[in-house]
PDB file of C-alpha atoms in Angstrom:
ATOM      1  CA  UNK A   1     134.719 182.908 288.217  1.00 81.00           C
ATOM      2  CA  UNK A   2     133.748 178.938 288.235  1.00 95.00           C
ATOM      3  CA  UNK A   3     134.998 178.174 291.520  1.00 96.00           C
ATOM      4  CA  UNK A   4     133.271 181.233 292.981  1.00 96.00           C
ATOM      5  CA  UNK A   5     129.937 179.881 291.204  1.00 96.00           C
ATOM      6  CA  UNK A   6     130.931 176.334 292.670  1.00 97.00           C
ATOM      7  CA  UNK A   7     131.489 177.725 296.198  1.00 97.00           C
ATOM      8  CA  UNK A   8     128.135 180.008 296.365  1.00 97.00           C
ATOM      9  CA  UNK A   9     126.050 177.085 294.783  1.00 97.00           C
ATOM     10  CA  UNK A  10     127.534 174.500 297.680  1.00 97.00           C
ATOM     11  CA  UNK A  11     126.144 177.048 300.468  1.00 98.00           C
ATOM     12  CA  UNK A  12     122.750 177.441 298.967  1.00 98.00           C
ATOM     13  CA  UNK A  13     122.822 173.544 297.892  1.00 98.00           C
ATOM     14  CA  UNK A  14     124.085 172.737 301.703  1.00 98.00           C
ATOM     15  CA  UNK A  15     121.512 175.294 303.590  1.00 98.00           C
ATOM     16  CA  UNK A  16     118.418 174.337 301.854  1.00 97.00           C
ATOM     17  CA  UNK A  17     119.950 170.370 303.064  1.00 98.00           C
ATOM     18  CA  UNK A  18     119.510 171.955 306.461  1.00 97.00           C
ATOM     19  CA  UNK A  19     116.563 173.186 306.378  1.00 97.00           C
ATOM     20  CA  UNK A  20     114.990 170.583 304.862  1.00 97.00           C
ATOM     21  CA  UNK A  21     116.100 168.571 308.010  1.00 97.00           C
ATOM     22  CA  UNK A  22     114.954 170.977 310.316  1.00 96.00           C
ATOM     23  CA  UNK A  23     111.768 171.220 309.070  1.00 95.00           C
ATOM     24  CA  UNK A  24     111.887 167.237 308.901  1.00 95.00           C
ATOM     25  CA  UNK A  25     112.924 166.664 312.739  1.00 93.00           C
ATOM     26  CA  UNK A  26     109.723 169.226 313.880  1.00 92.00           C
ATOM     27  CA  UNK A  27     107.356 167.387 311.595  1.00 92.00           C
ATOM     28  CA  UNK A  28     108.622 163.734 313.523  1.00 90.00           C
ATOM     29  CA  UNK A  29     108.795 165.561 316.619  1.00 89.00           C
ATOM     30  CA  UNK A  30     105.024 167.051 316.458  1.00 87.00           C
ATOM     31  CA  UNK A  31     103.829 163.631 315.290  1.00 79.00           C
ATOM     32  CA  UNK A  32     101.624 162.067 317.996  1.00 78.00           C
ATOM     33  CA  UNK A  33     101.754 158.591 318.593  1.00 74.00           C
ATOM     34  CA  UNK A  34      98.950 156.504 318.525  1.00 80.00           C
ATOM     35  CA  UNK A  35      98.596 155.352 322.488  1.00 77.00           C
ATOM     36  CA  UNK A  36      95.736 153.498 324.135  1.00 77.00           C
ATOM     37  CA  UNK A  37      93.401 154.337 326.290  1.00 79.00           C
ATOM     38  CA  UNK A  38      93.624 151.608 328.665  1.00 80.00           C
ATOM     39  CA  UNK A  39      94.462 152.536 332.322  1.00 80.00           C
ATOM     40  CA  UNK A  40      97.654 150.954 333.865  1.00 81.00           C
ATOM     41  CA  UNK A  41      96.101 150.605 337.187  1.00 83.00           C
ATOM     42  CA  UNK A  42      91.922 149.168 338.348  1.00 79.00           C
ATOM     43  CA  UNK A  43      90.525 149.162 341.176  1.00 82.00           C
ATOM     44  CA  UNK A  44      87.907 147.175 341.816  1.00 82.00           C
ATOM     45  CA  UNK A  45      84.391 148.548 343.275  1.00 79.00           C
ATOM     46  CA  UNK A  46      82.352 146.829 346.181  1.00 76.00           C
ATOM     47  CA  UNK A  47      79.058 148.015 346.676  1.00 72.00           C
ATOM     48  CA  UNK A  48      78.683 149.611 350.131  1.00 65.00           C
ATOM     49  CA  UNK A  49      75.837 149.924 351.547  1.00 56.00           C
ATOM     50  CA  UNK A  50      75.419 153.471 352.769  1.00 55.00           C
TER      51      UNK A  50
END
């Protein structure tokens, strides 16, 4: 009767592990990162006469 205690305790012991790093890896993976708003590219603007 122990060992079938020990072996049902292991699976919920080793699927709420799981989870736990499921749920972990989609709370990293929604994280946004904080980015600037600075463009990679300017152009510069001459005043044309129109």
């Amino acid at each position: 009767m122990s060992r079938l205690l020990a072996a049902a305790l292991t699976v919920v012991v080793s699927a709420l592990l799981a989870l736990g790093a499921a749920l972990g890896i989609v709370a990293l993976l929604e994280a946004t990162p904080e980015q600037p708003n600075t463009p990679l590219i300017t152009y510069e603007q001459t005043d044309q006469g129109s």
